[in-house]
Amino acid sequence: IKCPERSARAQKQISDLNYISFSNIIRDQSCSVSLSLCVALSVRLGRRSVFVALLAVAVGVYLLPSPIDPKPHVLKGPPPALEGPLAVNTRLQKGQRLFTGKLHGPESFTADENGNVYTGTVDGKLWRIGLDDSLTLVTQMGQNLPECGFSTDYEPVCGRPHGVRVDRHGQLIVADSYFGLHSVDPTTGEKTLLVANSQGADDVPFAFLNGLEISSQTGIIYFTDSSSRWGRRHVKLEVIEMNSLGRLLSYDPQTESVTVLLDSLYMPNGIVLSPDEHFLLLAETSIGRILRYWLKGPKAGTKEILMDNMIGYPDNIRLSDHGTFLVGVTTPRFRKLTPPFLDMIAPYPAVKRFLAKVIPLSLYNLLLPRYALVLELGLDGELVGTLHDPEGRLTWAISDVFQHRGRTYLGSTDLPFLPVLEGWDS
């Protein structure tokens, strides 16, 4: 900077000051640029670290073996609309809960000639409900441990009774998921093993005994093995996998022989004989349909689809007091903004394998709506009515619908109470 009117000394001072100011500016800008570079570099490195970590996790999950081996499956179509006989109502809200905290998961029911009702629970126990609603322990199917009922890890030790019926001799016939088919004295609780899971049928052991029915004409016991791979405590994997690994079988008490009636079934669950015992109905839970298997007549030994693409996943099927079939729906299958979860993943085995790796079994319950639904079918399989509890006020996830002496008992696999309806609101 040159100023002619100023002295050389003054000019030098000004030049020195300008140099110092310019140097300070350069230094400050350098620091600012350095800081920006440092921040940008840190962000970039942080993002890269996160990406690398996520990539490592993804690769690790990919390399982990999946517990399931699903096949692609496409359901028949979207679930039916909630209209006509399926229209929403509140008929299931007109009941009460019994034995809260005492009965945990009363899944299926039967009654003796004296009017007592029997049921099995998740802790491996078999109970008698008296006419005065008294509760009496009949027997423990396995070991009676403090942990029974609190964790599914102990089910193979404690037992889990599913289907239960009374035979012609007044004995209880019980299908235990882990211990096989038993006869139980309802008075003493003494158990007699009929067929062990390890014995199975046709060189295939049982893994998940479930539904049960007894012919009043022949005494033959019909029962289902829901899967040859998964036990009761892994039922969610069985549903997601959607493979046809189940069977319908019969046991003849006279010959003590087991016969495979149907195989390659999709999680066969509840079964019921028609009033004339010409056929039985069978629920295939994981695929949402009901089969009819003919026992007599020209179609004997054959099966046909009675109901498909159902509004929910059927569990047990029972005869009502007024000559219809009642179907407990364990999980509804409703059309909302998006298709039902199981519908969406059904065609994609890779998605199923991934979900089975990363999602704990207990978290799948969060995907299930708290909704109760019962279907009423005519003898030819036509839908004649439904009962709903849209908010789950009384119950949800119904496993059985058993009518006895004017009362309707609603089963469940895990709920800590027994819902009942007094009368039948039709």
Coordinates of C-alpha atoms in Angstrom, one line a residue, residues 24-405:
N24 CA -4.4 -13.5 10.6
I25 CA -7.1 -13.8 8.0
I26 CA -5.2 -16.6 6.3
R27 CA -4.6 -18.4 9.6
D28 CA -8.2 -18.1 10.7
Q29 CA -9.5 -19.3 7.4
S30 CA -7.0 -22.2 7.4
C31 CA -8.3 -23.2 10.9
S32 CA -11.8 -23.0 9.7
V33 CA -11.1 -25.0 6.6
S34 CA -9.2 -27.6 8.7
L35 CA -12.0 -27.8 11.1
S36 CA -14.5 -28.4 8.3
L37 CA -12.3 -31.0 6.8
C38 CA -11.9 -32.7 10.2
V39 CA -15.7 -32.7 10.7
A40 CA -16.4 -33.9 7.2
L41 CA -13.8 -36.6 7.5
S42 CA -15.1 -37.7 10.9
V43 CA -18.7 -37.9 9.6
R44 CA -17.5 -39.8 6.5
L45 CA -15.5 -42.2 8.7
G46 CA -18.4 -42.6 11.1
R47 CA -20.8 -43.4 8.3
R48 CA -18.3 -45.8 6.9
S49 CA -17.9 -47.5 10.2
V50 CA -21.6 -47.8 10.7
F51 CA -21.9 -49.2 7.1
V52 CA -19.1 -51.7 7.7
A53 CA -20.7 -52.7 11.0
L54 CA -24.1 -53.2 9.4
L55 CA -22.6 -55.0 6.5
A56 CA -20.8 -57.4 8.9
V57 CA -24.1 -58.0 10.8
A58 CA -26.0 -58.6 7.5
V59 CA -23.3 -61.0 6.3
G60 CA -23.3 -62.8 9.7
V61 CA -27.1 -63.2 9.6
Y62 CA -27.0 -64.4 6.0
L63 CA -24.4 -67.0 6.9
L64 CA -26.4 -68.3 9.9
P65 CA -28.4 -71.4 9.2
S66 CA -32.2 -70.8 9.3
P67 CA -34.2 -73.1 11.5
I68 CA -36.9 -73.4 8.9
D69 CA -37.0 -74.8 5.3
P70 CA -40.0 -73.1 3.8
K71 CA -41.5 -73.6 0.3
P72 CA -43.1 -70.8 -1.7
H73 CA -46.9 -70.7 -1.3
V74 CA -49.6 -68.5 -2.7
L75 CA -53.0 -68.5 -1.0
K76 CA -56.2 -68.7 -3.0
G77 CA -56.8 -65.0 -2.8
P78 CA -57.3 -62.1 -0.4
P79 CA -59.4 -62.9 2.7
P80 CA -63.2 -62.5 2.4
A81 CA -64.8 -59.3 3.4
L82 CA -66.5 -58.8 6.7
E83 CA -70.0 -58.8 5.4
G84 CA -73.0 -61.1 5.3
P85 CA -72.5 -63.9 7.9
L86 CA -69.0 -62.5 8.5
A87 CA -70.3 -59.1 9.6
V88 CA -68.7 -57.8 12.8
N89 CA -70.8 -58.1 16.0
T90 CA -70.2 -58.3 19.7
R91 CA -71.8 -61.6 20.6
L92 CA -68.6 -62.9 22.2
Q93 CA -68.5 -60.0 24.7
K94 CA -71.5 -61.3 26.6
G95 CA -69.6 -63.7 28.8
Q96 CA -67.4 -63.9 31.9
R97 CA -64.0 -65.1 32.8
L98 CA -63.5 -68.0 35.3
F99 CA -60.4 -69.2 37.1
T100 CA -58.3 -66.2 36.3
G101 CA -54.7 -67.0 37.2
K102 CA -55.6 -70.6 37.9
L103 CA -56.1 -72.1 34.4
H104 CA -53.4 -71.0 32.0
G105 CA -54.2 -72.0 28.4
P106 CA -57.2 -74.3 28.7
E107 CA -57.2 -75.4 25.1
S108 CA -59.7 -78.2 24.6
F109 CA -62.7 -79.6 26.6
T110 CA -64.7 -82.7 27.2
A111 CA -67.4 -83.8 29.7
D112 CA -68.4 -87.0 31.5
E113 CA -71.8 -88.4 32.1
N114 CA -72.0 -86.6 35.4
G115 CA -71.6 -83.2 33.8
N116 CA -68.0 -82.6 34.9
V117 CA -65.8 -80.8 32.3
Y118 CA -62.2 -81.6 31.7
T119 CA -59.4 -79.5 30.2
G120 CA -55.6 -79.4 29.9
T121 CA -53.3 -76.4 30.4
V122 CA -49.8 -75.2 29.5
D123 CA -48.3 -76.4 32.7
G124 CA -48.9 -80.0 31.7
K125 CA -51.9 -80.4 34.1
L126 CA -55.3 -82.0 33.5
W127 CA -58.2 -80.5 35.4
R128 CA -61.8 -81.3 36.3
I129 CA -64.4 -78.5 36.6
G130 CA -67.3 -79.5 38.7
L131 CA -71.0 -78.5 38.3
D132 CA -70.4 -75.9 41.0
D133 CA -67.4 -74.5 39.1
S134 CA -65.0 -76.2 41.6
L135 CA -61.5 -76.9 40.2
T136 CA -59.7 -80.2 40.9
L137 CA -56.4 -81.4 39.6
V138 CA -56.7 -84.8 37.9
T139 CA -53.1 -85.4 37.0
Q140 CA -49.8 -84.0 35.7
M141 CA -48.9 -85.4 32.3
G142 CA -45.1 -85.0 32.9
Q143 CA -43.0 -83.8 35.9
N144 CA -44.6 -81.3 38.2
L145 CA -41.9 -78.6 38.4
P146 CA -42.2 -75.0 39.7
E147 CA -41.1 -73.8 36.2
C148 CA -44.1 -75.6 34.5
G149 CA -46.3 -73.1 32.7
F150 CA -43.8 -70.2 33.0
S151 CA -41.6 -71.1 30.0
T152 CA -42.1 -73.2 26.9
D153 CA -38.6 -74.5 27.4
Y154 CA -40.0 -76.8 30.2
E155 CA -42.9 -78.1 28.1
P156 CA -41.0 -81.3 27.0
V157 CA -40.6 -82.1 30.7
C158 CA -43.9 -80.9 32.1
G159 CA -46.1 -82.0 29.2
R160 CA -48.8 -80.2 27.2
P161 CA -52.2 -81.9 26.9
H162 CA -54.1 -80.8 23.8
G163 CA -57.1 -82.8 22.7
V164 CA -59.1 -84.5 25.4
R165 CA -62.2 -86.8 25.2
V166 CA -64.1 -89.3 27.2
D167 CA -64.2 -92.9 25.8
R168 CA -67.0 -95.5 26.1
H169 CA -65.5 -96.7 29.3
G170 CA -65.5 -93.3 31.0
Q171 CA -61.7 -92.9 30.7
L172 CA -60.1 -89.7 29.5
I173 CA -58.1 -90.0 26.3
V174 CA -55.5 -87.3 26.1
A175 CA -53.2 -86.3 23.2
D176 CA -50.1 -84.8 24.8
S177 CA -47.9 -82.9 22.5
Y178 CA -44.7 -84.4 24.0
F179 CA -45.7 -87.7 25.7
G180 CA -48.1 -89.2 23.2
L181 CA -51.6 -90.7 23.4
H182 CA -52.7 -91.6 26.9
S183 CA -55.7 -93.0 28.8
V184 CA -56.2 -91.3 32.1
D185 CA -58.5 -92.5 35.0
P186 CA -60.5 -89.3 35.9
T187 CA -60.9 -90.4 39.5
T188 CA -57.4 -91.6 40.4
G189 CA -55.4 -89.7 37.7
E190 CA -53.5 -92.9 36.8
K191 CA -52.1 -92.6 33.3
T192 CA -51.7 -95.5 30.8
L193 CA -49.6 -94.9 27.7
L194 CA -51.3 -96.0 24.5
V195 CA -48.8 -94.7 21.9
A196 CA -45.5 -92.9 22.6
N197 CA -44.3 -90.1 20.5
S198 CA -41.1 -92.0 19.9
Q199 CA -43.1 -95.0 18.5
G200 CA -45.1 -92.9 16.0
A201 CA -46.4 -94.5 12.9
D202 CA -44.8 -95.9 9.7
D203 CA -41.4 -95.4 11.2
V204 CA -42.0 -91.6 11.6
P205 CA -42.1 -90.4 15.3
F206 CA -44.8 -88.0 16.5
A207 CA -43.6 -84.5 17.2
F208 CA -46.8 -82.5 17.9
L209 CA -49.9 -84.5 18.9
N210 CA -52.9 -82.2 18.8
G211 CA -56.5 -82.8 17.8
L212 CA -58.5 -85.8 19.1
E213 CA -61.9 -87.4 18.4
I214 CA -63.4 -90.8 19.4
S215 CA -66.0 -92.8 17.5
S216 CA -69.0 -93.6 19.7
Q217 CA -69.8 -96.5 17.4
T218 CA -66.4 -98.3 17.1
G219 CA -64.3 -96.8 19.9
I220 CA -61.6 -95.9 17.4
I221 CA -59.5 -92.8 18.4
Y222 CA -58.8 -90.3 15.6
F223 CA -56.0 -87.9 16.2
T224 CA -53.6 -85.5 14.4
D225 CA -49.9 -85.0 14.5
S226 CA -49.5 -81.4 13.4
S227 CA -45.8 -81.8 12.4
S228 CA -43.1 -84.4 12.1
R229 CA -40.5 -81.6 12.6
W230 CA -41.8 -79.0 15.1
G231 CA -43.1 -79.5 18.6
R232 CA -45.8 -77.4 20.3
R233 CA -43.3 -74.9 21.7
H234 CA -42.1 -74.1 18.1
V235 CA -45.6 -73.8 16.7
K236 CA -44.9 -70.3 15.3
L237 CA -42.1 -71.7 13.1
E238 CA -44.5 -74.4 11.9
V239 CA -47.0 -71.8 10.8
I240 CA -44.4 -69.6 9.1
E241 CA -42.7 -72.5 7.4
M242 CA -46.0 -73.7 6.0
N243 CA -44.8 -77.1 5.0
S244 CA -47.1 -80.2 4.7
L245 CA -45.5 -82.3 7.4
G246 CA -48.7 -83.3 9.3
R247 CA -50.8 -86.4 9.5
L248 CA -54.3 -87.7 10.4
L249 CA -54.1 -91.0 12.2
S250 CA -56.3 -93.5 14.0
Y251 CA -55.7 -95.8 17.0
D252 CA -57.7 -99.0 17.5
P253 CA -57.9 -99.9 21.2
Q254 CA -58.8 -103.5 20.3
T255 CA -55.7 -104.2 18.2
E256 CA -53.5 -101.4 19.7
S257 CA -52.5 -100.5 16.2
V258 CA -52.0 -97.1 14.6
T259 CA -53.0 -96.3 11.0
V260 CA -52.0 -93.3 9.0
L261 CA -55.2 -92.1 7.2
L262 CA -53.8 -88.9 5.6
D263 CA -50.3 -87.4 5.3
S264 CA -48.8 -84.3 3.7
L265 CA -51.2 -82.1 5.6
Y266 CA -50.6 -78.4 6.5
M267 CA -50.5 -78.4 10.3
P268 CA -53.6 -80.6 10.9
N269 CA -55.2 -79.5 14.1
G270 CA -58.7 -80.0 15.4
I271 CA -61.0 -82.8 14.1
V272 CA -64.7 -83.6 14.6
L273 CA -66.9 -86.5 13.6
S274 CA -70.2 -85.8 11.8
P275 CA -73.3 -86.8 13.8
D276 CA -73.7 -90.0 11.7
E277 CA -69.9 -90.5 11.7
H278 CA -69.8 -90.9 7.9
F279 CA -67.0 -88.3 7.7
L280 CA -64.8 -86.1 9.9
L281 CA -63.7 -82.5 9.4
L282 CA -60.1 -81.5 9.8
A283 CA -58.6 -78.0 10.3
E284 CA -55.4 -77.3 8.4
T285 CA -54.3 -74.3 10.5
S286 CA -51.3 -72.9 8.7
I287 CA -53.1 -72.8 5.3
G288 CA -56.4 -71.6 6.6
R289 CA -58.7 -74.3 5.3
I290 CA -60.9 -77.2 6.4
L291 CA -61.0 -80.7 4.8
R292 CA -63.6 -83.4 4.9
Y293 CA -62.4 -86.9 5.2
W294 CA -64.9 -89.7 4.3
L295 CA -65.0 -92.7 6.6
K296 CA -68.0 -94.5 5.1
G297 CA -69.8 -94.7 1.8
P298 CA -68.5 -94.6 -1.8
K299 CA -66.0 -91.9 -1.0
A300 CA -64.5 -93.7 2.1
G301 CA -60.8 -93.0 2.4
T302 CA -60.8 -89.9 0.3
K303 CA -60.6 -86.2 1.2
E304 CA -62.0 -83.0 -0.2
I305 CA -61.7 -79.3 0.6
L306 CA -64.8 -78.1 2.5
M307 CA -63.7 -74.5 3.1
D308 CA -60.7 -72.6 1.7
N309 CA -59.3 -69.1 1.9
M310 CA -60.8 -68.7 5.3
I311 CA -61.2 -65.4 7.3
G312 CA -58.8 -66.8 9.9
Y313 CA -56.7 -69.8 10.9
P314 CA -58.9 -72.6 12.3
D315 CA -58.1 -74.5 15.4
N316 CA -60.5 -77.0 17.0
I317 CA -63.9 -77.9 15.4
R318 CA -66.8 -79.1 17.6
L319 CA -70.4 -80.1 17.2
S320 CA -72.8 -77.6 18.7
D321 CA -75.9 -78.3 20.8
H322 CA -78.1 -77.4 17.8
G323 CA -76.5 -79.6 15.1
T324 CA -73.9 -77.3 13.5
F325 CA -70.1 -77.1 13.6
L326 CA -68.3 -74.5 15.7
V327 CA -64.8 -73.5 14.6
G328 CA -62.5 -71.6 16.9
V329 CA -60.3 -69.1 15.0
T330 CA -56.9 -68.8 16.6
T331 CA -55.9 -65.7 14.5
P332 CA -58.1 -63.7 12.2
R333 CA -57.0 -62.9 8.7
F334 CA -58.5 -59.5 7.9
R335 CA -58.0 -57.2 4.9
K336 CA -56.8 -53.8 6.0
L337 CA -54.4 -51.2 4.5
T338 CA -52.0 -54.0 3.9
P339 CA -52.5 -57.7 3.4
P340 CA -52.2 -59.9 6.4
F341 CA -48.6 -60.6 7.6
L342 CA -48.6 -64.3 6.8
D343 CA -50.2 -63.6 3.4
M344 CA -47.4 -61.2 2.5
I345 CA -44.6 -63.5 3.3
A346 CA -46.1 -66.8 2.1
P347 CA -44.6 -66.6 -1.5
Y348 CA -41.1 -65.7 -0.3
P349 CA -39.1 -68.5 1.3
A350 CA -36.0 -66.2 1.6
V351 CA -38.0 -63.7 3.7
K352 CA -39.3 -66.4 5.9
R353 CA -35.8 -67.8 6.5
F354 CA -34.5 -64.4 7.4
L355 CA -37.3 -63.6 9.8
A356 CA -36.9 -67.0 11.5
K357 CA -33.2 -66.0 12.1
V358 CA -33.7 -62.6 13.6
I359 CA -37.1 -62.4 15.3
P360 CA -37.5 -64.2 18.7
L361 CA -40.6 -66.5 18.8
S362 CA -42.1 -64.4 21.6
L363 CA -42.3 -61.3 19.4
Y364 CA -44.5 -62.8 16.8
N365 CA -47.4 -62.4 19.2
L366 CA -47.1 -58.6 18.7
L367 CA -48.1 -59.1 15.1
L368 CA -51.4 -60.8 16.0
P369 CA -54.6 -58.8 16.5
R370 CA -56.4 -59.1 19.8
Y371 CA -59.6 -60.3 18.2
A372 CA -61.9 -63.2 19.0
L373 CA -63.8 -65.0 16.3
V374 CA -66.0 -68.2 16.1
L375 CA -67.4 -69.6 12.8
E376 CA -70.6 -71.6 12.7
L377 CA -70.9 -74.0 9.8
G378 CA -73.8 -76.1 8.6
L379 CA -73.3 -79.8 8.1
D380 CA -72.4 -79.3 4.5
G381 CA -69.8 -76.7 5.3
E382 CA -71.7 -73.5 4.5
L383 CA -71.1 -70.5 6.8
V384 CA -74.3 -69.8 8.7
G385 CA -73.0 -67.3 11.3
T386 CA -70.2 -65.8 13.3
L387 CA -69.5 -64.5 16.8
H388 CA -67.0 -61.7 17.3
D389 CA -65.2 -59.9 20.1
P390 CA -63.6 -57.1 18.0
E391 CA -61.7 -55.5 20.9
G392 CA -60.8 -58.7 22.8
R393 CA -62.8 -57.6 25.8
L394 CA -63.6 -61.1 26.9
T395 CA -61.1 -63.2 25.0
W396 CA -59.1 -63.6 21.8
A397 CA -57.2 -66.3 19.9
I398 CA -59.9 -69.0 20.4
S399 CA -58.8 -72.6 20.3
D400 CA -62.0 -74.5 21.1
V401 CA -65.7 -73.8 21.3
F402 CA -67.4 -76.5 23.5
Q403 CA -71.1 -76.4 24.5
H404 CA -72.3 -78.3 27.5
R405 CA -75.4 -77.9 29.6

